[in-house]
Amino acid sequence: MTGLCYSFEGMVPVVDPTSYVHPTAVLIGDVRIGPGCFIGPGASLRADFSSVIIGAGVNIQDNCILHGTPGFHTVVEDYGHIGHAAVVHGCRIRRNALVGMASSIYDGAEVGEEAIIAAMAFVPAGFKIPPRTLVAGLPAKVLRELSAEEVARKTRGTEAYQQLAARALKSMVPCQPLSAPEPGRAELNPSALWPDDLTRHKPKE
């Protein structure tokens, strides 16, 4: 699946065939998506003023916006992890970094390799975030260095989305909803979908 793709002034989006792009995601112009990526529902990757370049194994989750102004390409390097509803605008997200849900990264900013941006943070234009650090706030501030285990947990979460991309390519198809659950409907097995140690809020038994 390749989402809603639009050529702009002769520039056609490029999607590696091993990546999954939800049909409601929108790709415009010079968008380049590498292998093994997951592009979620409602994501908008609009490359009309500058390029949007996505590396290997990246996930761009639901309702994210990726765009840039002239002279500021938007680049997410390999293993990048962009949380729901984030705005990534004319900046560079280095390898294996995470951008938290509903956060915003602006023109010319750079998120260092294996850094983590907390949810709802605002990274102003031109701000350089050191590698392997935790950043949060409005505006964003570097709080501390990350531990090896924190980086490893982030990587496992990204790998779960890489697996989701492969599973979605195989099994996600349009359908009509049922009027009621079928008898004996199986429960989802969370441990088969998401690493157990990444579940922050486990349901009570």
PDB file of C-alpha atoms in Angstrom:
ATOM      1  CA  MET A   1       0.000   0.000   0.000  1.00  0.00           C
ATOM      2  CA  THR A   2       1.285   3.467  -0.817  1.00  0.00           C
ATOM      3  CA  GLY A   3      -1.239   5.853   0.727  1.00  0.00           C
ATOM      4  CA  LEU A   4      -2.554   8.905  -1.135  1.00  0.00           C
ATOM      5  CA  CYS A   5       0.374   9.891  -3.357  1.00  0.00           C
ATOM      6  CA  TYR A   6       0.602  13.116  -5.349  1.00  0.00           C
ATOM      7  CA  SER A   7       3.242  14.230  -7.796  1.00  0.00           C
ATOM      8  CA  PHE A   8       4.206  17.883  -7.370  1.00  0.00           C
ATOM      9  CA  GLU A   9       5.945  19.752 -10.210  1.00  0.00           C
ATOM     10  CA  GLY A  10       7.171  16.443 -11.563  1.00  0.00           C
ATOM     11  CA  MET A  11       8.459  15.113  -8.229  1.00  0.00           C
ATOM     12  CA  VAL A  12       6.891  11.729  -7.459  1.00  0.00           C
ATOM     13  CA  PRO A  13       7.041  10.162  -3.971  1.00  0.00           C
ATOM     14  CA  VAL A  14       9.258   7.089  -3.611  1.00  0.00           C
ATOM     15  CA  VAL A  15       8.305   4.209  -1.305  1.00  0.00           C
ATOM     16  CA  ASP A  16      10.410   1.096  -0.823  1.00  0.00           C
ATOM     17  CA  PRO A  17       8.196  -1.977  -1.430  1.00  0.00           C
ATOM     18  CA  THR A  18       9.045  -3.388   2.019  1.00  0.00           C
ATOM     19  CA  SER A  19       7.470  -0.378   3.748  1.00  0.00           C
ATOM     20  CA  TYR A  20       3.842  -0.069   4.784  1.00  0.00           C
ATOM     21  CA  VAL A  21       2.023   3.207   4.146  1.00  0.00           C
ATOM     22  CA  HIS A  22      -1.562   3.356   5.409  1.00  0.00           C
ATOM     23  CA  PRO A  23      -4.100   4.253   2.702  1.00  0.00           C
ATOM     24  CA  THR A  24      -5.084   7.444   4.559  1.00  0.00           C
ATOM     25  CA  ALA A  25      -1.509   8.734   4.803  1.00  0.00           C
ATOM     26  CA  VAL A  26      -0.683  11.504   2.308  1.00  0.00           C
ATOM     27  CA  LEU A  27       2.625  11.746   0.412  1.00  0.00           C
ATOM     28  CA  ILE A  28       3.248  14.838  -1.736  1.00  0.00           C
ATOM     29  CA  GLY A  29       6.243  15.660  -3.921  1.00  0.00           C
ATOM     30  CA  ASP A  30       9.832  14.728  -3.066  1.00  0.00           C
ATOM     31  CA  VAL A  31       9.069  12.225  -0.319  1.00  0.00           C
ATOM     32  CA  ARG A  32      11.514   9.307  -0.088  1.00  0.00           C
ATOM     33  CA  ILE A  33      10.714   6.384   2.203  1.00  0.00           C
ATOM     34  CA  GLY A  34      13.353   3.732   2.792  1.00  0.00           C
ATOM     35  CA  PRO A  35      12.906   0.006   3.532  1.00  0.00           C
ATOM     36  CA  GLY A  36      10.985  -1.508   6.426  1.00  0.00           C
ATOM     37  CA  CYS A  37       9.111   1.635   7.455  1.00  0.00           C
ATOM     38  CA  PHE A  38       5.647   2.059   8.951  1.00  0.00           C
ATOM     39  CA  ILE A  39       3.667   5.184   8.001  1.00  0.00           C
ATOM     40  CA  GLY A  40       0.498   5.358  10.086  1.00  0.00           C
ATOM     41  CA  PRO A  41      -3.070   6.500   9.411  1.00  0.00           C
ATOM     42  CA  GLY A  42      -3.509  10.211   8.772  1.00  0.00           C
ATOM     43  CA  ALA A  43       0.202  10.992   8.511  1.00  0.00           C
ATOM     44  CA  SER A  44       1.022  13.891   6.165  1.00  0.00           C
ATOM     45  CA  LEU A  45       4.429  13.962   4.450  1.00  0.00           C
ATOM     46  CA  ARG A  46       4.393  17.079   2.265  1.00  0.00           C
ATOM     47  CA  ALA A  47       7.558  17.803   0.293  1.00  0.00           C
ATOM     48  CA  ASP A  48       6.717  20.830  -1.822  1.00  0.00           C
ATOM     49  CA  PHE A  49       9.084  23.461  -0.357  1.00  0.00           C
ATOM     50  CA  SER A  50      11.821  20.983   0.590  1.00  0.00           C
ATOM     51  CA  SER A  51      12.451  17.226   0.656  1.00  0.00           C
ATOM     52  CA  VAL A  52      11.170  14.712   3.200  1.00  0.00           C
ATOM     53  CA  ILE A  53      13.650  11.849   3.504  1.00  0.00           C
ATOM     54  CA  ILE A  54      12.896   8.791   5.645  1.00  0.00           C
ATOM     55  CA  GLY A  55      15.607   6.202   6.363  1.00  0.00           C
ATOM     56  CA  ALA A  56      15.325   2.464   6.969  1.00  0.00           C
ATOM     57  CA  GLY A  57      13.154   0.988   9.714  1.00  0.00           C
ATOM     58  CA  VAL A  58      11.502   4.297  10.634  1.00  0.00           C
ATOM     59  CA  ASN A  59       7.982   4.608  12.006  1.00  0.00           C
ATOM     60  CA  ILE A  60       5.898   7.735  11.435  1.00  0.00           C
ATOM     61  CA  GLN A  61       2.804   7.227  13.568  1.00  0.00           C
ATOM     62  CA  ASP A  62      -0.806   8.365  13.241  1.00  0.00           C
ATOM     63  CA  ASN A  63      -1.495  12.017  12.347  1.00  0.00           C
ATOM     64  CA  CYS A  64       2.137  13.108  12.242  1.00  0.00           C
ATOM     65  CA  ILE A  65       3.069  16.092  10.060  1.00  0.00           C
ATOM     66  CA  LEU A  66       6.397  16.198   8.218  1.00  0.00           C
ATOM     67  CA  HIS A  67       7.110  19.327   6.193  1.00  0.00           C
ATOM     68  CA  GLY A  68       9.822  21.955   5.780  1.00  0.00           C
ATOM     69  CA  THR A  69      10.554  25.433   4.520  1.00  0.00           C
ATOM     70  CA  PRO A  70      12.935  26.164   1.614  1.00  0.00           C
ATOM     71  CA  GLY A  71      16.497  25.260   2.537  1.00  0.00           C
ATOM     72  CA  PHE A  72      15.437  23.022   5.425  1.00  0.00           C
ATOM     73  CA  HIS A  73      14.908  19.405   4.412  1.00  0.00           C
ATOM     74  CA  THR A  74      13.115  17.106   6.833  1.00  0.00           C
ATOM     75  CA  VAL A  75      15.239  14.022   7.475  1.00  0.00           C
ATOM     76  CA  VAL A  76      14.515  11.071   9.756  1.00  0.00           C
ATOM     77  CA  GLU A  77      17.495   8.743   9.813  1.00  0.00           C
ATOM     78  CA  ASP A  78      17.419   4.937  10.219  1.00  0.00           C
ATOM     79  CA  TYR A  79      15.426   3.570  13.170  1.00  0.00           C
ATOM     80  CA  GLY A  80      13.794   6.943  13.819  1.00  0.00           C
ATOM     81  CA  HIS A  81      10.621   6.754  15.921  1.00  0.00           C
ATOM     82  CA  ILE A  82       8.071   9.569  15.495  1.00  0.00           C
ATOM     83  CA  GLY A  83       5.190   9.397  17.989  1.00  0.00           C
ATOM     84  CA  HIS A  84       1.524  10.114  17.328  1.00  0.00           C
ATOM     85  CA  ALA A  85       0.625  13.645  16.190  1.00  0.00           C
ATOM     86  CA  ALA A  86       4.191  14.969  16.256  1.00  0.00           C
ATOM     87  CA  VAL A  87       5.218  17.863  13.980  1.00  0.00           C
ATOM     88  CA  VAL A  88       8.655  17.381  12.418  1.00  0.00           C
ATOM     89  CA  HIS A  89       9.420  20.501  10.406  1.00  0.00           C
ATOM     90  CA  GLY A  90      12.588  21.173   8.432  1.00  0.00           C
ATOM     91  CA  CYS A  91      14.846  19.392  10.908  1.00  0.00           C
ATOM     92  CA  ARG A  92      17.020  16.292  11.197  1.00  0.00           C
ATOM     93  CA  ILE A  93      16.252  13.356  13.465  1.00  0.00           C
ATOM     94  CA  ARG A  94      19.434  11.320  13.834  1.00  0.00           C
ATOM     95  CA  ARG A  95      19.690   7.535  13.902  1.00  0.00           C
ATOM     96  CA  ASN A  96      17.605   5.665  16.487  1.00  0.00           C
ATOM     97  CA  ALA A  97      16.202   8.843  18.068  1.00  0.00           C
ATOM     98  CA  LEU A  98      12.640   9.099  19.376  1.00  0.00           C
ATOM     99  CA  VAL A  99      10.259  12.049  19.050  1.00  0.00           C
ATOM    100  CA  GLY A 100       7.476  11.799  21.611  1.00  0.00           C
ATOM    101  CA  MET A 101       3.758  12.128  20.979  1.00  0.00           C
ATOM    102  CA  ALA A 102       2.391  15.605  20.158  1.00  0.00           C
ATOM    103  CA  SER A 103       5.840  17.204  20.257  1.00  0.00           C
ATOM    104  CA  SER A 104       7.131  19.723  17.714  1.00  0.00           C
ATOM    105  CA  ILE A 105      10.615  20.008  16.207  1.00  0.00           C
ATOM    106  CA  TYR A 106      11.283  23.145  14.142  1.00  0.00           C
ATOM    107  CA  ASP A 107      13.470  24.329  11.252  1.00  0.00           C
ATOM    108  CA  GLY A 108      17.168  23.669  11.510  1.00  0.00           C
ATOM    109  CA  ALA A 109      16.930  21.741  14.763  1.00  0.00           C
ATOM    110  CA  GLU A 110      18.851  18.497  15.133  1.00  0.00           C
ATOM    111  CA  VAL A 111      17.930  15.627  17.431  1.00  0.00           C
ATOM    112  CA  GLY A 112      21.087  13.691  18.235  1.00  0.00           C
ATOM    113  CA  GLU A 113      21.576   9.984  17.708  1.00  0.00           C
ATOM    114  CA  GLU A 114      19.647   7.846  20.222  1.00  0.00           C
ATOM    115  CA  ALA A 115      18.168  10.910  21.950  1.00  0.00           C
ATOM    116  CA  ILE A 116      14.608  10.876  23.297  1.00  0.00           C
ATOM    117  CA  ILE A 117      12.225  13.843  23.073  1.00  0.00           C
ATOM    118  CA  ALA A 118       9.472  13.620  25.681  1.00  0.00           C
ATOM    119  CA  ALA A 119       5.811  13.887  24.724  1.00  0.00           C
ATOM    120  CA  MET A 120       4.488  17.407  24.060  1.00  0.00           C
ATOM    121  CA  ALA A 121       7.949  18.994  23.992  1.00  0.00           C
ATOM    122  CA  PHE A 122       8.760  21.991  21.787  1.00  0.00           C
ATOM    123  CA  VAL A 123      12.209  22.002  20.187  1.00  0.00           C
ATOM    124  CA  PRO A 124      12.811  25.516  18.770  1.00  0.00           C
ATOM    125  CA  ALA A 125      14.445  26.313  15.457  1.00  0.00           C
ATOM    126  CA  GLY A 126      18.166  25.633  15.314  1.00  0.00           C
ATOM    127  CA  PHE A 127      18.346  23.813  18.657  1.00  0.00           C
ATOM    128  CA  LYS A 128      20.966  21.033  18.712  1.00  0.00           C
ATOM    129  CA  ILE A 129      20.186  18.121  21.010  1.00  0.00           C
ATOM    130  CA  PRO A 130      23.188  16.022  22.068  1.00  0.00           C
ATOM    131  CA  PRO A 131      23.199  12.263  21.415  1.00  0.00           C
ATOM    132  CA  ARG A 132      21.771   9.907  24.038  1.00  0.00           C
ATOM    133  CA  THR A 133      20.018  12.600  26.063  1.00  0.00           C
ATOM    134  CA  LEU A 134      16.497  13.042  27.400  1.00  0.00           C
ATOM    135  CA  VAL A 135      14.813  16.307  26.415  1.00  0.00           C
ATOM    136  CA  ALA A 136      11.504  17.751  27.619  1.00  0.00           C
ATOM    137  CA  GLY A 137       9.612  20.989  28.099  1.00  0.00           C
ATOM    138  CA  LEU A 138       8.314  24.166  26.463  1.00  0.00           C
ATOM    139  CA  PRO A 139      10.818  25.141  25.201  1.00  0.00           C
ATOM    140  CA  ALA A 140      12.762  21.895  25.333  1.00  0.00           C
ATOM    141  CA  LYS A 141      15.696  21.512  27.697  1.00  0.00           C
ATOM    142  CA  VAL A 142      18.236  18.731  28.052  1.00  0.00           C
ATOM    143  CA  LEU A 143      17.427  16.955  31.328  1.00  0.00           C
ATOM    144  CA  ARG A 144      20.079  14.245  31.520  1.00  0.00           C
ATOM    145  CA  GLU A 145      21.962  11.520  29.688  1.00  0.00           C
ATOM    146  CA  LEU A 146      20.160   8.280  28.858  1.00  0.00           C
ATOM    147  CA  SER A 147      21.217   4.916  30.205  1.00  0.00           C
ATOM    148  CA  ALA A 148      22.130   2.024  27.926  1.00  0.00           C
ATOM    149  CA  GLU A 149      18.966   0.216  29.049  1.00  0.00           C
ATOM    150  CA  GLU A 150      16.758   3.206  28.158  1.00  0.00           C
ATOM    151  CA  VAL A 151      18.264   3.316  24.666  1.00  0.00           C
ATOM    152  CA  ALA A 152      17.807  -0.451  24.336  1.00  0.00           C
ATOM    153  CA  ARG A 153      14.130  -0.165  25.349  1.00  0.00           C
ATOM    154  CA  LYS A 154      13.603   2.526  22.747  1.00  0.00           C
ATOM    155  CA  THR A 155      15.215   0.314  20.106  1.00  0.00           C
ATOM    156  CA  ARG A 156      12.958  -2.615  21.006  1.00  0.00           C
ATOM    157  CA  GLY A 157       9.902  -0.397  20.608  1.00  0.00           C
ATOM    158  CA  THR A 158      11.074   0.673  17.165  1.00  0.00           C
ATOM    159  CA  GLU A 159      11.682  -2.939  16.194  1.00  0.00           C
ATOM    160  CA  ALA A 160       8.078  -3.722  17.194  1.00  0.00           C
ATOM    161  CA  TYR A 161       6.930  -1.119  14.643  1.00  0.00           C
ATOM    162  CA  GLN A 162       9.214  -2.650  12.004  1.00  0.00           C
ATOM    163  CA  GLN A 163       7.493  -5.967  12.643  1.00  0.00           C
ATOM    164  CA  LEU A 164       4.129  -4.199  12.470  1.00  0.00           C
ATOM    165  CA  ALA A 165       5.021  -2.871   9.003  1.00  0.00           C
ATOM    166  CA  ALA A 166       5.705  -6.404   7.767  1.00  0.00           C
ATOM    167  CA  ARG A 167       2.521  -7.750   9.391  1.00  0.00           C
ATOM    168  CA  ALA A 168       0.404  -4.931   7.949  1.00  0.00           C
ATOM    169  CA  LEU A 169       1.731  -5.570   4.434  1.00  0.00           C
ATOM    170  CA  LYS A 170       0.564  -9.175   4.764  1.00  0.00           C
ATOM    171  CA  SER A 171      -2.755  -8.819   6.550  1.00  0.00           C
ATOM    172  CA  MET A 172      -4.247  -5.315   6.584  1.00  0.00           C
ATOM    173  CA  VAL A 173      -7.072  -5.046   4.044  1.00  0.00           C
ATOM    174  CA  PRO A 174     -10.216  -2.903   3.802  1.00  0.00           C
ATOM    175  CA  CYS A 175     -13.329  -4.572   5.217  1.00  0.00           C
ATOM    176  CA  GLN A 176     -16.880  -3.969   6.357  1.00  0.00           C
ATOM    177  CA  PRO A 177     -17.439  -3.982  10.144  1.00  0.00           C
ATOM    178  CA  LEU A 178     -19.403  -6.764  11.779  1.00  0.00           C
ATOM    179  CA  SER A 179     -22.615  -5.922  13.619  1.00  0.00           C
ATOM    180  CA  ALA A 180     -21.415  -7.906  16.641  1.00  0.00           C
ATOM    181  CA  PRO A 181     -18.320  -9.901  17.637  1.00  0.00           C
ATOM    182  CA  GLU A 182     -18.278 -13.430  16.278  1.00  0.00           C
ATOM    183  CA  PRO A 183     -18.672 -16.235  18.868  1.00  0.00           C
ATOM    184  CA  GLY A 184     -15.420 -17.208  20.513  1.00  0.00           C
ATOM    185  CA  ARG A 185     -13.544 -14.159  19.267  1.00  0.00           C
ATOM    186  CA  ALA A 186      -9.909 -14.434  20.353  1.00  0.00           C
ATOM    187  CA  GLU A 187      -8.276 -11.771  22.499  1.00  0.00           C
ATOM    188  CA  LEU A 188      -5.226  -9.932  21.235  1.00  0.00           C
ATOM    189  CA  ASN A 189      -2.022 -11.263  22.749  1.00  0.00           C
ATOM    190  CA  PRO A 190      -0.082  -8.158  23.814  1.00  0.00           C
ATOM    191  CA  SER A 191       3.195 -10.010  24.318  1.00  0.00           C
ATOM    192  CA  ALA A 192       3.090 -11.143  20.689  1.00  0.00           C
ATOM    193  CA  LEU A 193       2.603  -7.554  19.512  1.00  0.00           C
ATOM    194  CA  TRP A 194       4.693  -5.421  21.860  1.00  0.00           C
ATOM    195  CA  PRO A 195       7.630  -6.274  24.130  1.00  0.00           C
ATOM    196  CA  ASP A 196       6.271  -6.926  27.613  1.00  0.00           C
ATOM    197  CA  ASP A 197       8.901  -4.791  29.336  1.00  0.00           C
ATOM    198  CA  LEU A 198       7.787  -1.750  27.309  1.00  0.00           C
ATOM    199  CA  THR A 199       4.234  -1.805  28.679  1.00  0.00           C
ATOM    200  CA  ARG A 200       4.185   1.119  31.108  1.00  0.00           C
ATOM    201  CA  HIS A 201       0.644   0.725  32.410  1.00  0.00           C
ATOM    202  CA  LYS A 202      -0.340  -2.907  32.606  1.00  0.00           C
ATOM    203  CA  PRO A 203      -4.020  -3.685  33.187  1.00  0.00           C
ATOM    204  CA  LYS A 204      -4.945  -4.995  36.629  1.00  0.00           C
ATOM    205  CA  GLU A 205      -5.577  -8.719  36.903  1.00  0.00           C
TER     206      GLU A 205
END
